[in-house]
Amino acid sequence: MSFRTRLVIIITGVFIAAGAALLAVQYLVVQGLFASAITFTAQSCVPATSISGTPGFTDMNGLVENTAIPDASAMIDGTTATGCTYFDTVSIAAETAAPLEGAQIDTVGGAVLQQSTFLADEVGGGLLLWSIVTLVAFTGVAAAIAFWLAQRSLDRIGEVTATARDISERDLGRRLDLPGPDDEIKELGDTIDGMLDRLQSAFTAQDRFVANASHELRTPLTTTRTALEIPLEQGSVPAELEPNMRRALRATEQSERLITALLTLARSRTGLESTETVELGEVIEAEIDELARQDVVVHTDIAPISVDGDGVLLARAVRNLLENGVRHNVPDGELWVRSRREGDHAVIEVENTGAPIAASTLSLLTEPFYRGDASRTSAGPDGTGLGLAIVQSIATTHGGEVHLTARKGGGLIAALHVPAATV
């Protein structure tokens, strides 16, 4: 049972209990007033001698000795004052409808008693019936009010839940800014906004640190690479040192690629500062020309399609997809590059032959520095372990996503989905 249902039941129960208590008090009060009215009527309209002689009555001469009692014959003739006449007109109906068991109603006091009792039963029964009808109607009204109150309160909680669910590390700048009265729900929204402020500051500081550290490391690495390349090019390195020099040069180049990838990852996480219309077909063609390799056969099926975004980041995403397809391919393997439009999204799909990939590891391939099997490890001479992670980050920044599928027979199908440009 949901919280909303429980809340409606509780509020409705409170309303019904209050209404039932009110009607019960009203019924008891009316019953008491009728009992008092019957006693007063009997005292006012019936001679004391008749009351004392009526079965079921005690002697009341002491209570009415100072009261002006009308003559019994006058009551029977219907000449009594207003208030007693009613009993004369309904006496026959009363005797027929509810006669006193074993009583011989042969006195005026007995007739008055039976008529008063009949009237009390009629009014009391009607009051009870209408009380039940009123309570049923009140139950419906109470349920409607309870549902409205629960809906009004829980709608604000639903708004908090929906917004908090949609916010990710990519859009920490969003806030709930919950309107409404200054109650517990608004306090909850303000608390979440404060938490988002702290998270945004932490993520921003982390990205800034990665970007600054990567930038600062590029200068000494460039210097190191230059210092190794010049003597190797001039042939001034002793033969016994040349293998170690070239190994150090490859390590330096690998470090430079890693730092460049980290800078790209940090930039993609900060969001888009500006956008432009990018023709993906042209980007794909340009990247294929740069990454051409003799032992990989490339098949293309490229449709012209445009997207709005950061041209540098989109080109990097395409390059990483192609590099991933080439690097983790088999000798004399094949590579299929396709682009198309699906609904309001542009799709770039890169399929390559390669080693079989377990379905359980597909979701891990977009994690930074994930080390899978030997064919997809970041320990290779050219890999950084950030290729697909950067593609995923760029896709998310552009409001898209990456779908990875294991290819039958070995290899991977990587598809980048990003919103297409509006026509």
Short mmCIF file of C-alpha atoms in Angstrom, two decimals, residues 9-403:
data_model
loop_
_atom_site.label_atom_id
_atom_site.label_comp_id
_atom_site.label_asym_id
_atom_site.label_seq_id
_atom_site.Cartn_x
_atom_site.Cartn_y
_atom_site.Cartn_z
CA ILE A 9 -7.27 6.41 4.78
CA ILE A 10 -5.95 8.03 7.94
CA ILE A 11 -7.39 11.48 7.15
CA THR A 12 -10.73 9.98 6.08
CA GLY A 13 -10.87 7.91 9.29
CA VAL A 14 -10.30 11.02 11.38
CA PHE A 15 -13.08 12.89 9.57
CA ILE A 16 -15.51 9.95 9.90
CA ALA A 17 -14.73 9.49 13.59
CA ALA A 18 -15.32 13.19 14.24
CA GLY A 19 -18.59 13.16 12.27
CA ALA A 20 -19.84 9.99 13.99
CA ALA A 21 -19.05 11.43 17.40
CA LEU A 22 -20.89 14.65 16.55
CA LEU A 23 -23.98 12.79 15.31
CA ALA A 24 -23.96 10.48 18.33
CA VAL A 25 -23.88 13.43 20.72
CA GLN A 26 -26.67 15.10 18.75
CA TYR A 27 -28.81 11.94 18.87
CA LEU A 28 -28.32 11.49 22.61
CA VAL A 29 -29.09 15.14 23.29
CA VAL A 30 -32.31 14.99 21.24
CA GLN A 31 -33.34 11.79 22.99
CA GLY A 32 -32.81 13.45 26.34
CA LEU A 33 -34.83 16.49 25.29
CA PHE A 34 -37.69 14.24 24.17
CA ALA A 35 -37.64 12.39 27.49
CA SER A 36 -37.85 15.70 29.34
CA ALA A 37 -40.62 16.90 27.00
CA ILE A 38 -42.67 13.74 27.58
CA THR A 39 -42.42 14.11 31.35
CA PHE A 40 -43.39 17.78 31.17
CA THR A 41 -46.35 17.04 28.88
CA ALA A 42 -47.61 14.31 31.13
CA GLN A 43 -47.39 16.60 34.14
CA SER A 44 -49.11 19.49 32.34
CA CYS A 45 -51.91 17.63 30.57
CA VAL A 46 -52.85 14.70 32.83
CA PRO A 47 -54.58 14.87 36.23
CA ALA A 48 -52.48 13.60 39.06
CA THR A 49 -55.11 11.01 40.03
CA SER A 50 -55.05 9.56 36.52
CA ILE A 51 -51.24 9.36 36.46
CA SER A 52 -51.08 7.70 39.83
CA GLY A 53 -53.58 5.11 38.70
CA THR A 54 -51.87 4.32 35.43
CA PRO A 55 -49.74 1.19 35.25
CA GLY A 56 -46.05 2.03 35.01
CA PHE A 57 -46.40 5.46 36.76
CA THR A 58 -45.51 6.48 40.30
CA ASP A 59 -47.55 8.90 42.29
CA MET A 60 -46.65 12.42 41.04
CA ASN A 61 -49.22 14.40 43.12
CA GLY A 62 -46.41 16.09 44.94
CA LEU A 63 -44.86 17.36 41.70
CA VAL A 64 -48.02 18.80 40.18
CA GLU A 65 -50.11 19.82 43.16
CA ASN A 66 -49.42 23.46 42.47
CA THR A 67 -50.02 23.13 38.74
CA ALA A 68 -53.26 24.08 37.08
CA ILE A 69 -54.50 20.75 35.66
CA PRO A 70 -57.14 20.87 32.96
CA ASP A 71 -60.26 18.77 33.39
CA ALA A 72 -59.97 15.25 31.94
CA SER A 73 -63.30 15.51 30.17
CA ALA A 74 -62.06 18.64 28.48
CA MET A 75 -59.02 16.75 27.22
CA ILE A 76 -61.19 13.98 25.85
CA ASP A 77 -63.53 16.51 24.23
CA GLY A 78 -60.50 18.15 22.56
CA THR A 79 -60.88 21.44 24.45
CA THR A 80 -57.50 21.49 26.12
CA ALA A 81 -54.93 24.16 25.54
CA THR A 82 -52.51 24.04 22.61
CA GLY A 83 -49.78 21.47 23.34
CA CYS A 84 -52.24 18.88 24.72
CA THR A 85 -54.64 18.88 21.77
CA TYR A 86 -52.15 16.94 19.65
CA PHE A 87 -52.46 13.93 21.91
CA ASP A 88 -56.27 13.92 21.48
CA THR A 89 -56.02 13.87 17.68
CA VAL A 90 -53.49 10.99 17.53
CA SER A 91 -54.68 8.89 20.46
CA ILE A 92 -56.45 6.32 18.26
CA ALA A 93 -53.41 5.92 15.98
CA ALA A 94 -51.14 5.56 18.98
CA GLU A 95 -53.31 2.88 20.55
CA THR A 96 -53.36 0.94 17.26
CA ALA A 97 -49.66 1.32 16.41
CA ALA A 98 -47.97 0.72 19.76
CA PRO A 99 -50.35 -0.40 22.54
CA LEU A 100 -48.90 -0.90 25.97
CA GLU A 101 -48.71 -4.63 26.57
CA GLY A 102 -51.07 -5.72 29.29
CA ALA A 103 -52.24 -2.21 29.97
CA GLN A 104 -55.87 -1.11 29.79
CA ILE A 105 -55.74 2.43 28.46
CA ASP A 106 -58.92 3.66 30.05
CA THR A 107 -57.64 6.88 31.56
CA VAL A 108 -56.49 10.12 30.05
CA GLY A 109 -53.02 9.65 31.63
CA GLY A 110 -52.53 6.36 29.83
CA ALA A 111 -53.51 7.91 26.49
CA VAL A 112 -51.10 10.79 26.97
CA LEU A 113 -48.29 8.40 27.90
CA GLN A 114 -48.80 6.21 24.83
CA GLN A 115 -49.14 9.19 22.49
CA SER A 116 -45.93 10.76 23.83
CA THR A 117 -44.04 7.50 23.53
CA PHE A 118 -45.27 7.02 19.96
CA LEU A 119 -44.18 10.53 19.00
CA ALA A 120 -40.75 10.03 20.60
CA ASP A 121 -40.23 6.73 18.76
CA GLU A 122 -41.26 8.26 15.42
CA VAL A 123 -38.99 11.28 15.75
CA GLY A 124 -36.14 9.22 17.25
CA GLY A 125 -36.29 6.69 14.42
CA GLY A 126 -36.31 9.42 11.80
CA LEU A 127 -33.41 11.15 13.51
CA LEU A 128 -31.42 7.91 13.56
CA LEU A 129 -32.12 7.27 9.86
CA TRP A 130 -31.12 10.74 8.78
CA SER A 131 -28.06 10.57 11.00
CA ILE A 132 -26.92 7.45 9.17
CA VAL A 133 -27.60 9.07 5.77
CA THR A 134 -25.72 12.18 6.85
CA LEU A 135 -22.80 10.07 8.08
CA VAL A 136 -22.61 8.21 4.75
CA ALA A 137 -22.64 11.50 2.83
CA PHE A 138 -20.09 12.92 5.24
CA THR A 139 -17.86 9.90 4.56
CA GLY A 140 -17.81 10.72 0.84
CA VAL A 141 -17.05 14.38 1.52
CA ALA A 142 -14.35 13.39 4.02
CA ALA A 143 -12.74 11.04 1.51
CA ALA A 144 -12.73 13.76 -1.15
CA ILE A 145 -11.20 16.30 1.25
CA ALA A 146 -8.63 13.75 2.44
CA PHE A 147 -7.63 12.93 -1.14
CA TRP A 148 -7.27 16.63 -1.96
CA LEU A 149 -5.13 17.27 1.11
CA ALA A 150 -2.94 14.24 0.41
CA GLN A 151 -2.62 15.17 -3.26
CA ARG A 152 -1.62 18.72 -2.43
CA SER A 153 1.05 17.60 0.04
CA LEU A 154 2.44 14.68 -1.93
CA ASP A 155 2.57 16.57 -5.23
CA ARG A 156 5.31 18.74 -3.79
CA ILE A 157 7.17 15.66 -2.57
CA GLY A 158 6.75 14.15 -6.04
CA GLU A 159 8.25 17.29 -7.54
CA VAL A 160 11.26 17.00 -5.24
CA THR A 161 11.66 13.31 -6.10
CA ALA A 162 11.40 13.82 -9.87
CA THR A 163 13.88 16.70 -9.91
CA ALA A 164 16.36 14.93 -7.64
CA ARG A 165 16.15 11.84 -9.87
CA ASP A 166 16.91 13.85 -13.01
CA ILE A 167 19.87 15.75 -11.61
CA SER A 168 23.22 14.11 -12.28
CA GLU A 169 26.84 15.18 -12.03
CA ARG A 170 26.43 16.69 -15.51
CA ASP A 171 23.86 19.29 -14.48
CA LEU A 172 24.58 20.04 -10.86
CA GLY A 173 23.73 23.66 -11.58
CA ARG A 174 20.01 22.80 -11.42
CA ARG A 175 18.13 23.57 -8.22
CA LEU A 176 14.72 22.67 -6.86
CA ASP A 177 13.79 26.21 -5.74
CA LEU A 178 10.66 24.70 -4.20
CA PRO A 179 7.83 27.24 -3.84
CA GLY A 180 5.00 27.10 -1.35
CA PRO A 181 4.63 27.59 2.40
CA ASP A 182 7.62 27.41 4.70
CA ASP A 183 6.94 23.87 5.93
CA GLU A 184 8.85 20.60 6.30
CA ILE A 185 8.66 19.84 2.56
CA LYS A 186 10.20 23.19 1.63
CA GLU A 187 12.87 22.62 4.26
CA LEU A 188 13.65 19.28 2.57
CA GLY A 189 13.93 21.00 -0.82
CA ASP A 190 16.23 23.68 0.59
CA THR A 191 18.40 20.98 2.20
CA ILE A 192 18.76 19.18 -1.14
CA ASP A 193 19.65 22.48 -2.84
CA GLY A 194 22.36 23.03 -0.25
CA MET A 195 23.70 19.53 -0.86
CA LEU A 196 23.79 20.21 -4.61
CA ASP A 197 25.74 23.40 -3.97
CA ARG A 198 28.39 21.43 -2.09
CA LEU A 199 28.50 18.68 -4.73
CA GLN A 200 28.85 21.18 -7.54
CA SER A 201 31.73 22.88 -5.75
CA ALA A 202 33.44 19.52 -5.18
CA PHE A 203 33.06 18.38 -8.81
CA THR A 204 34.18 21.75 -10.14
CA ALA A 205 37.25 21.72 -7.94
CA GLN A 206 38.07 18.17 -9.04
CA ASP A 207 37.74 18.96 -12.74
CA ARG A 208 39.75 22.14 -12.32
CA PHE A 209 42.51 20.21 -10.57
CA VAL A 210 42.64 17.56 -13.34
CA ALA A 211 42.73 20.22 -16.05
CA ASN A 212 45.40 22.29 -14.30
CA ALA A 213 47.55 19.28 -13.45
CA SER A 214 47.32 17.92 -16.99
CA HIS A 215 48.20 21.31 -18.45
CA GLU A 216 51.18 21.73 -16.14
CA LEU A 217 52.47 18.26 -17.00
CA ARG A 218 52.41 18.83 -20.74
CA THR A 219 55.31 21.29 -20.68
CA PRO A 220 57.93 19.05 -19.02
CA LEU A 221 56.79 16.07 -21.08
CA THR A 222 57.15 18.05 -24.29
CA THR A 223 60.62 19.11 -23.19
CA THR A 224 61.56 15.53 -22.39
CA ARG A 225 60.30 14.26 -25.75
CA THR A 226 62.23 16.97 -27.59
CA ALA A 227 65.40 16.15 -25.65
CA LEU A 228 65.09 12.50 -26.67
CA GLU A 229 64.11 13.05 -30.31
CA ILE A 230 66.93 15.46 -31.24
CA PRO A 231 69.90 13.20 -30.39
CA LEU A 232 68.13 10.22 -31.92
CA GLU A 233 67.56 12.12 -35.14
CA GLN A 234 71.19 13.36 -35.19
CA GLY A 235 72.53 9.87 -34.57
CA SER A 236 74.62 11.04 -31.64
CA VAL A 237 73.30 8.40 -29.25
CA PRO A 238 75.62 5.41 -28.60
CA ALA A 239 74.27 2.18 -30.05
CA GLU A 240 74.01 0.52 -26.67
CA LEU A 241 71.83 3.39 -25.35
CA GLU A 242 69.56 3.81 -28.37
CA PRO A 243 67.03 1.06 -27.39
CA ASN A 244 66.56 2.61 -23.97
CA MET A 245 66.27 6.08 -25.48
CA ARG A 246 63.57 4.95 -27.88
CA ARG A 247 61.74 3.14 -25.06
CA ALA A 248 61.78 6.35 -23.01
CA LEU A 249 60.52 8.28 -26.03
CA ARG A 250 57.58 5.90 -26.47
CA ALA A 251 56.75 6.23 -22.77
CA THR A 252 56.86 10.00 -23.05
CA GLU A 253 54.55 9.96 -26.07
CA GLN A 254 52.19 7.65 -24.20
CA SER A 255 52.16 10.03 -21.25
CA GLU A 256 51.39 12.94 -23.58
CA ARG A 257 48.46 11.05 -25.07
CA LEU A 258 47.19 10.24 -21.59
CA ILE A 259 47.42 13.86 -20.47
CA THR A 260 45.66 15.02 -23.63
CA ALA A 261 42.90 12.50 -22.96
CA LEU A 262 42.57 13.69 -19.36
CA LEU A 263 42.30 17.29 -20.54
CA THR A 264 39.59 16.27 -23.02
CA LEU A 265 37.72 14.32 -20.31
CA ALA A 266 37.89 17.26 -17.92
CA ARG A 267 36.69 19.65 -20.61
CA SER A 268 33.80 17.41 -21.60
CA ARG A 269 32.62 17.25 -17.98
CA THR A 270 32.37 21.02 -17.62
CA GLY A 271 29.54 21.28 -20.16
CA LEU A 272 29.18 23.18 -23.40
CA GLU A 273 30.27 26.81 -23.33
CA SER A 274 29.19 27.41 -26.93
CA THR A 275 27.69 25.36 -29.74
CA GLU A 276 27.94 25.29 -33.51
CA THR A 277 26.39 23.26 -36.30
CA VAL A 278 28.70 20.34 -37.06
CA GLU A 279 28.42 18.19 -40.20
CA LEU A 280 29.20 14.72 -38.89
CA GLY A 281 29.72 13.21 -42.34
CA GLU A 282 32.64 15.55 -43.00
CA VAL A 283 34.10 14.90 -39.55
CA ILE A 284 33.94 11.14 -40.06
CA GLU A 285 35.57 11.31 -43.49
CA ALA A 286 38.40 13.48 -42.16
CA GLU A 287 39.09 11.19 -39.21
CA ILE A 288 39.04 8.07 -41.41
CA ASP A 289 41.70 9.61 -43.67
CA GLU A 290 43.96 10.33 -40.68
CA LEU A 291 43.59 6.88 -39.16
CA ALA A 292 43.90 4.80 -42.33
CA ARG A 293 45.78 1.54 -41.77
CA GLN A 294 46.83 -0.95 -44.42
CA ASP A 295 45.90 -4.11 -42.51
CA VAL A 296 42.30 -2.99 -41.75
CA VAL A 297 39.65 -2.86 -44.45
CA VAL A 298 37.29 0.07 -43.86
CA HIS A 299 33.68 -0.02 -45.10
CA THR A 300 31.72 3.21 -44.96
CA ASP A 301 28.04 4.04 -45.18
CA ILE A 302 27.91 7.70 -44.24
CA ALA A 303 24.79 9.80 -44.53
CA PRO A 304 25.03 13.60 -44.25
CA ILE A 305 23.68 14.69 -40.90
CA SER A 306 24.26 17.71 -38.69
CA VAL A 307 24.28 18.22 -34.95
CA ASP A 308 24.53 21.28 -32.70
CA GLY A 309 27.45 21.02 -30.33
CA ASP A 310 31.15 21.50 -29.73
CA GLY A 311 32.99 20.67 -32.94
CA VAL A 312 36.31 19.83 -31.21
CA LEU A 313 34.67 17.45 -28.72
CA LEU A 314 32.54 15.75 -31.39
CA ALA A 315 35.59 15.24 -33.59
CA ARG A 316 37.41 13.75 -30.60
CA ALA A 317 34.52 11.36 -29.95
CA VAL A 318 34.57 10.16 -33.58
CA ARG A 319 38.35 9.78 -33.49
CA ASN A 320 38.19 7.72 -30.30
CA LEU A 321 35.54 5.42 -31.77
CA LEU A 322 37.68 4.84 -34.86
CA GLU A 323 40.89 4.39 -32.85
CA ASN A 324 39.13 1.90 -30.62
CA GLY A 325 37.91 -0.05 -33.66
CA VAL A 326 41.38 -0.13 -35.21
CA ARG A 327 43.42 -0.76 -32.08
CA HIS A 328 41.31 -3.70 -30.86
CA ASN A 329 40.96 -5.31 -34.27
CA VAL A 330 42.59 -8.48 -35.58
CA PRO A 331 45.28 -8.50 -38.29
CA ASP A 332 43.71 -8.01 -41.71
CA GLY A 333 40.43 -7.27 -39.93
CA GLU A 334 37.51 -5.16 -41.04
CA LEU A 335 35.97 -1.94 -39.83
CA TRP A 336 32.48 -0.69 -40.66
CA VAL A 337 31.66 2.99 -40.16
CA ARG A 338 28.05 4.11 -40.53
CA SER A 339 26.09 7.26 -39.82
CA ARG A 340 22.33 7.78 -40.01
CA ARG A 341 19.44 9.63 -38.50
CA GLU A 342 17.06 7.85 -36.12
CA GLY A 343 14.14 10.04 -35.16
CA ASP A 344 15.56 13.21 -33.66
CA HIS A 345 19.01 11.69 -33.02
CA ALA A 346 22.13 11.36 -35.12
CA VAL A 347 23.80 7.95 -34.86
CA ILE A 348 27.47 7.16 -35.55
CA GLU A 349 28.14 3.43 -35.49
CA VAL A 350 31.56 1.79 -35.61
CA GLU A 351 31.76 -1.99 -35.90
CA ASN A 352 34.99 -3.95 -35.87
CA THR A 353 36.18 -7.52 -35.97
CA GLY A 354 38.14 -8.66 -32.96
CA ALA A 355 38.26 -10.93 -29.95
CA PRO A 356 34.95 -12.08 -28.40
CA ILE A 357 33.68 -9.83 -25.61
CA ALA A 358 31.62 -11.08 -22.69
CA ALA A 359 28.25 -9.37 -22.37
CA SER A 360 28.88 -8.80 -18.65
CA THR A 361 31.85 -6.51 -19.39
CA LEU A 362 30.16 -4.24 -21.94
CA SER A 363 28.98 -1.73 -19.33
CA LEU A 364 32.52 -1.53 -17.91
CA LEU A 365 34.18 -0.51 -21.16
CA THR A 366 33.16 3.13 -20.71
CA GLU A 367 34.73 3.36 -17.26
CA PRO A 368 38.04 5.26 -17.10
CA PHE A 369 41.13 3.00 -17.02
CA TYR A 370 39.07 -0.18 -17.05
CA ARG A 371 41.39 -3.17 -17.49
CA GLY A 372 39.55 -6.04 -19.09
CA ASP A 373 40.97 -8.99 -20.95
CA ALA A 374 44.31 -8.78 -22.70
CA SER A 375 42.79 -7.59 -25.94
CA ARG A 376 41.12 -4.57 -24.34
CA THR A 377 43.59 -3.51 -21.69
CA SER A 378 44.93 -0.02 -21.22
CA ALA A 379 48.45 -1.43 -20.81
CA GLY A 380 49.11 -1.55 -24.56
CA PRO A 381 51.64 0.75 -26.18
CA ASP A 382 49.02 2.98 -27.76
CA GLY A 383 46.08 2.75 -25.36
CA THR A 384 45.19 5.13 -22.54
CA GLY A 385 42.17 3.35 -21.12
CA LEU A 386 40.14 6.52 -21.60
CA GLY A 387 38.94 6.23 -25.20
CA LEU A 388 35.36 5.04 -24.69
CA ALA A 389 35.12 6.88 -21.35
CA ILE A 390 35.74 10.14 -23.20
CA VAL A 391 33.17 9.20 -25.85
CA GLN A 392 30.63 8.52 -23.10
CA SER A 393 31.43 11.83 -21.40
CA ILE A 394 31.13 13.81 -24.66
CA ALA A 395 27.84 12.06 -25.49
CA THR A 396 26.38 12.90 -22.08
CA THR A 397 27.50 16.52 -22.38
CA HIS A 398 25.61 16.77 -25.69
CA GLY A 399 22.49 15.11 -24.24
CA GLY A 400 23.20 11.75 -25.87
CA GLU A 401 24.49 8.32 -24.93
CA VAL A 402 26.69 5.44 -26.09
CA HIS A 403 25.38 1.93 -26.82
#
